[in-house]
Coordinates of C-alpha atoms in Angstrom, one line a residue:
M1 CA -29.8 27.6 -53.9
L2 CA -32.7 26.0 -55.8
I3 CA -34.7 23.6 -53.5
L4 CA -37.3 21.1 -54.7
A5 CA -39.5 20.0 -51.8
L6 CA -42.5 17.8 -51.4
D7 CA -44.9 16.4 -48.8
S8 CA -47.3 13.5 -49.3
T9 CA -47.6 12.4 -45.7
A10 CA -51.3 13.0 -45.4
V11 CA -54.3 13.6 -47.8
V12 CA -52.6 16.7 -49.1
A13 CA -50.0 16.4 -51.8
S14 CA -47.7 19.5 -52.0
V15 CA -44.7 20.3 -54.2
A16 CA -42.7 23.5 -54.0
L17 CA -39.7 25.1 -55.7
C18 CA -37.9 27.7 -53.6
R19 CA -34.8 29.9 -54.0
D20 CA -33.3 29.5 -50.5
E21 CA -36.4 30.3 -48.4
T22 CA -38.3 32.2 -51.1
P23 CA -41.0 30.4 -53.0
V24 CA -40.6 30.3 -56.8
A25 CA -43.5 28.0 -57.7
A26 CA -45.8 25.7 -55.7
F27 CA -48.6 23.2 -56.3
T28 CA -50.9 21.8 -53.6
V29 CA -53.9 19.5 -54.0
K30 CA -56.2 17.8 -51.5
N31 CA -57.6 14.9 -53.3
G32 CA -57.1 11.9 -50.9
N33 CA -54.3 9.3 -51.0
T34 CA -53.7 9.1 -54.7
H35 CA -50.1 10.5 -54.4
S36 CA -48.6 7.7 -56.5
E37 CA -50.5 9.0 -59.5
T38 CA -50.3 12.8 -58.8
L39 CA -46.9 13.5 -57.3
L40 CA -44.6 13.3 -60.3
P41 CA -47.0 15.2 -62.6
M42 CA -47.1 17.9 -59.9
V43 CA -43.3 18.1 -59.8
E44 CA -43.2 18.3 -63.6
S45 CA -45.8 21.1 -63.5
V46 CA -43.9 23.1 -60.9
L47 CA -40.6 22.8 -62.8
K48 CA -42.2 23.8 -66.1
T49 CA -44.0 26.8 -64.6
A50 CA -40.7 28.1 -63.2
G51 CA -38.7 27.3 -66.3
Y52 CA -36.4 24.8 -64.7
T53 CA -35.6 21.1 -65.0
V54 CA -34.7 18.6 -62.4
D55 CA -31.0 19.0 -63.4
D56 CA -31.1 22.6 -62.1
I57 CA -32.0 21.5 -58.5
D58 CA -29.4 22.1 -55.9
L59 CA -31.1 20.5 -52.9
F60 CA -33.9 17.8 -52.7
A61 CA -36.1 17.6 -49.7
C62 CA -39.2 15.8 -48.5
S63 CA -41.2 15.2 -45.4
V64 CA -40.2 11.8 -44.1
G65 CA -42.9 11.3 -41.4
P66 CA -44.6 10.8 -39.2
G67 CA -47.8 10.4 -41.3
S68 CA -49.6 7.9 -43.6
F69 CA -47.3 5.0 -44.0
T70 CA -48.1 4.7 -47.7
G71 CA -47.9 8.5 -48.3
V72 CA -44.5 8.7 -46.5
R73 CA -43.1 5.9 -48.6
I74 CA -44.3 7.4 -51.8
G75 CA -42.8 10.8 -51.0
V76 CA -39.4 9.4 -50.0
A77 CA -39.3 7.1 -53.1
T78 CA -40.2 10.0 -55.4
I79 CA -37.5 12.3 -54.1
K80 CA -35.0 9.5 -54.1
G81 CA -35.8 8.8 -57.8
L82 CA -35.6 12.5 -58.7
A83 CA -32.2 12.9 -57.0
F84 CA -30.7 9.6 -58.2
G85 CA -27.5 10.0 -60.1
K86 CA -27.5 13.8 -59.6
N87 CA -24.9 13.8 -56.8
K88 CA -26.9 16.5 -55.0
P89 CA -27.7 16.6 -51.3
C90 CA -31.0 15.6 -49.8
V91 CA -32.7 16.6 -46.6
A92 CA -35.2 14.6 -44.5
V93 CA -37.7 16.9 -42.9
S94 CA -40.0 16.0 -40.0
T95 CA -43.6 16.4 -41.1
L96 CA -44.3 18.0 -37.7
E97 CA -41.5 20.5 -37.9
A98 CA -42.8 21.6 -41.4
L99 CA -46.3 21.9 -39.9
A100 CA -44.9 24.1 -37.1
E101 CA -43.2 26.2 -39.7
N102 CA -46.6 26.9 -41.2
L103 CA -47.5 28.8 -38.0
V104 CA -44.4 31.1 -37.9
P105 CA -44.3 33.9 -36.7
Q106 CA -47.2 33.3 -34.3
S107 CA -46.4 33.3 -30.6
G108 CA -47.3 30.8 -27.9
I109 CA -46.9 27.0 -28.1
L110 CA -46.9 25.8 -31.7
C111 CA -48.5 22.4 -31.6
P112 CA -48.6 20.3 -34.9
V113 CA -50.8 17.3 -34.6
M114 CA -51.5 14.4 -37.0
N115 CA -54.2 11.8 -36.6
A116 CA -52.5 8.5 -35.6
R117 CA -55.9 6.8 -35.1
R118 CA -57.2 5.0 -32.1
G119 CA -57.4 8.2 -30.1
Q120 CA -53.7 9.0 -30.6
V121 CA -51.9 11.8 -32.4
Y122 CA -48.4 12.3 -33.7
N123 CA -47.2 15.5 -32.1
A124 CA -44.3 17.7 -31.2
L125 CA -44.1 21.1 -29.5
F126 CA -42.3 24.2 -30.8
R127 CA -41.9 27.9 -30.0
Y128 CA -41.0 30.7 -32.4
E129 CA -38.7 33.3 -30.6
N130 CA -35.8 35.5 -31.6
G131 CA -36.5 34.8 -35.2
E132 CA -36.0 31.1 -34.9
L133 CA -38.3 28.0 -34.7
R134 CA -37.2 26.2 -31.6
R135 CA -38.2 22.5 -30.9
L136 CA -39.4 21.8 -27.3
C137 CA -39.6 18.0 -27.6
D138 CA -39.0 15.1 -30.0
D139 CA -41.7 13.8 -32.4
R140 CA -43.9 11.4 -30.6
A141 CA -47.1 9.3 -30.7
M142 CA -49.4 9.8 -27.7
A143 CA -53.0 9.8 -26.6
A144 CA -54.8 13.0 -27.4
T145 CA -55.9 13.3 -23.8
E146 CA -52.3 12.9 -22.6
L147 CA -51.3 15.8 -24.9
E148 CA -54.2 17.8 -23.5
A149 CA -53.0 17.3 -19.9
E150 CA -49.5 18.4 -20.9
L151 CA -50.6 21.5 -22.6
L152 CA -52.9 22.5 -19.8
A153 CA -50.0 22.2 -17.4
M154 CA -47.9 24.5 -19.5
G155 CA -50.5 27.2 -19.1
E156 CA -49.8 29.1 -22.3
P157 CA -51.7 29.9 -25.5
V158 CA -51.6 27.0 -28.0
I159 CA -51.9 27.2 -31.8
F160 CA -52.5 23.9 -33.6
S161 CA -51.8 22.8 -37.2
G162 CA -52.1 19.4 -38.9
D163 CA -54.9 17.0 -39.7
G164 CA -55.1 15.9 -36.0
V165 CA -56.9 19.1 -35.1
G166 CA -60.2 17.4 -35.6
E167 CA -59.2 14.6 -33.2
I168 CA -58.2 17.2 -30.6
R169 CA -61.6 18.8 -30.9
R170 CA -63.3 15.5 -30.6
L171 CA -61.5 14.0 -27.6
C172 CA -60.2 17.0 -25.7
K173 CA -62.8 19.1 -23.8
E174 CA -60.5 21.4 -21.8
I175 CA -58.6 23.0 -24.7
S176 CA -60.0 24.7 -27.7
P177 CA -57.8 24.6 -30.8
S178 CA -57.2 28.1 -32.3
R179 CA -58.9 28.7 -35.6
V180 CA -56.4 29.1 -38.5
S181 CA -56.8 28.9 -42.2
D182 CA -56.5 25.6 -44.1
Q183 CA -53.3 27.0 -45.7
L184 CA -51.7 26.9 -42.2
V185 CA -53.3 23.7 -41.0
D186 CA -52.5 21.5 -44.0
Q187 CA -49.1 20.3 -45.1
N188 CA -47.2 22.8 -47.3
A189 CA -44.1 22.0 -49.3
V190 CA -42.9 25.6 -49.0
S191 CA -42.5 25.0 -45.3
V192 CA -40.7 21.8 -46.0
A193 CA -38.2 23.7 -48.2
K194 CA -37.7 26.4 -45.5
C195 CA -36.9 23.7 -43.0
A196 CA -34.6 21.9 -45.5
Y197 CA -32.7 25.1 -46.2
R198 CA -31.9 25.7 -42.5
A199 CA -30.9 22.0 -42.2
Y200 CA -28.5 22.5 -45.2
L201 CA -26.9 25.5 -43.5
R202 CA -26.4 23.3 -40.4
G203 CA -24.8 20.6 -42.6
D204 CA -27.7 18.2 -41.8
T205 CA -28.0 16.6 -45.2
C206 CA -27.8 13.1 -46.7
A207 CA -27.3 11.2 -49.9
D208 CA -30.3 10.1 -51.9
A209 CA -29.4 6.5 -51.1
T210 CA -29.7 7.0 -47.4
L211 CA -32.9 9.1 -47.3
S212 CA -35.5 7.0 -45.5
P213 CA -38.9 7.3 -43.8
I214 CA -39.3 7.9 -40.1
Y215 CA -42.1 5.9 -38.5
L216 CA -43.0 6.5 -34.8
R217 CA -44.8 3.2 -34.7
L218 CA -45.1 0.1 -36.9
P219 CA -47.6 0.0 -39.7
Q220 CA -51.0 -1.6 -38.8
A221 CA -50.3 -4.7 -40.9
E222 CA -47.0 -5.2 -39.1
R223 CA -48.5 -4.7 -35.7
E224 CA -51.2 -7.3 -36.5
R225 CA -48.6 -9.8 -37.7
L226 CA -46.5 -9.4 -34.5
A227 CA -49.7 -9.7 -32.4
K228 CA -50.5 -13.0 -34.1
Q229 CA -47.0 -14.3 -33.5
N230 CA -47.2 -13.4 -29.9
E231 CA -50.6 -15.3 -29.6
K232 CA -49.0 -18.4 -31.1
K233 CA -46.2 -18.3 -28.5
M234 CA -48.7 -18.1 -25.6

């Protein structure tokens, strides 16, 4: 099965082409939030390098959040556009699950974290055992210090990934994030493809028309609008 996967949920833009769980070609850049300009050219480059066209793709996948609201929307819109009219299945992959996949096969608590601003992180907990990545909790937005307390109570080694590692270092004094390479910390579309392949085997796919972002909280502009409405009612 030929899988085209992408991730644009943070400052990293990543595109990968995989045969089942084996990478065929990949392209990752860390150039800020210019994904609307770079993502499609990256897809074209990956397909050309591997000698395929979009018509050869059997499964389309992307990270659907949490993450940058703009980046998530761009990624979902891009994969929907590529899959449109192809009558091929799509898979919506949690950004946090893909970040946990980066850390496989390391042991301990796998803790992907993304900076949600205002002292909060997007987070989920995973464990790799018996050859499988196992989710321990749902994706969530929480205070970094609240996560710190939970991890301390678990009393196990913790390995972090994601752009929220810096926020953990800044706000949490009792835990020390393990040092891993940037390749493991940053979003990687190969991990998205691996998660998508497993989802496909479980039958967890959707049509391109129903692929949609997952936001754990409202965008800042929407929160401000609702706050103003509430002020007027008071």
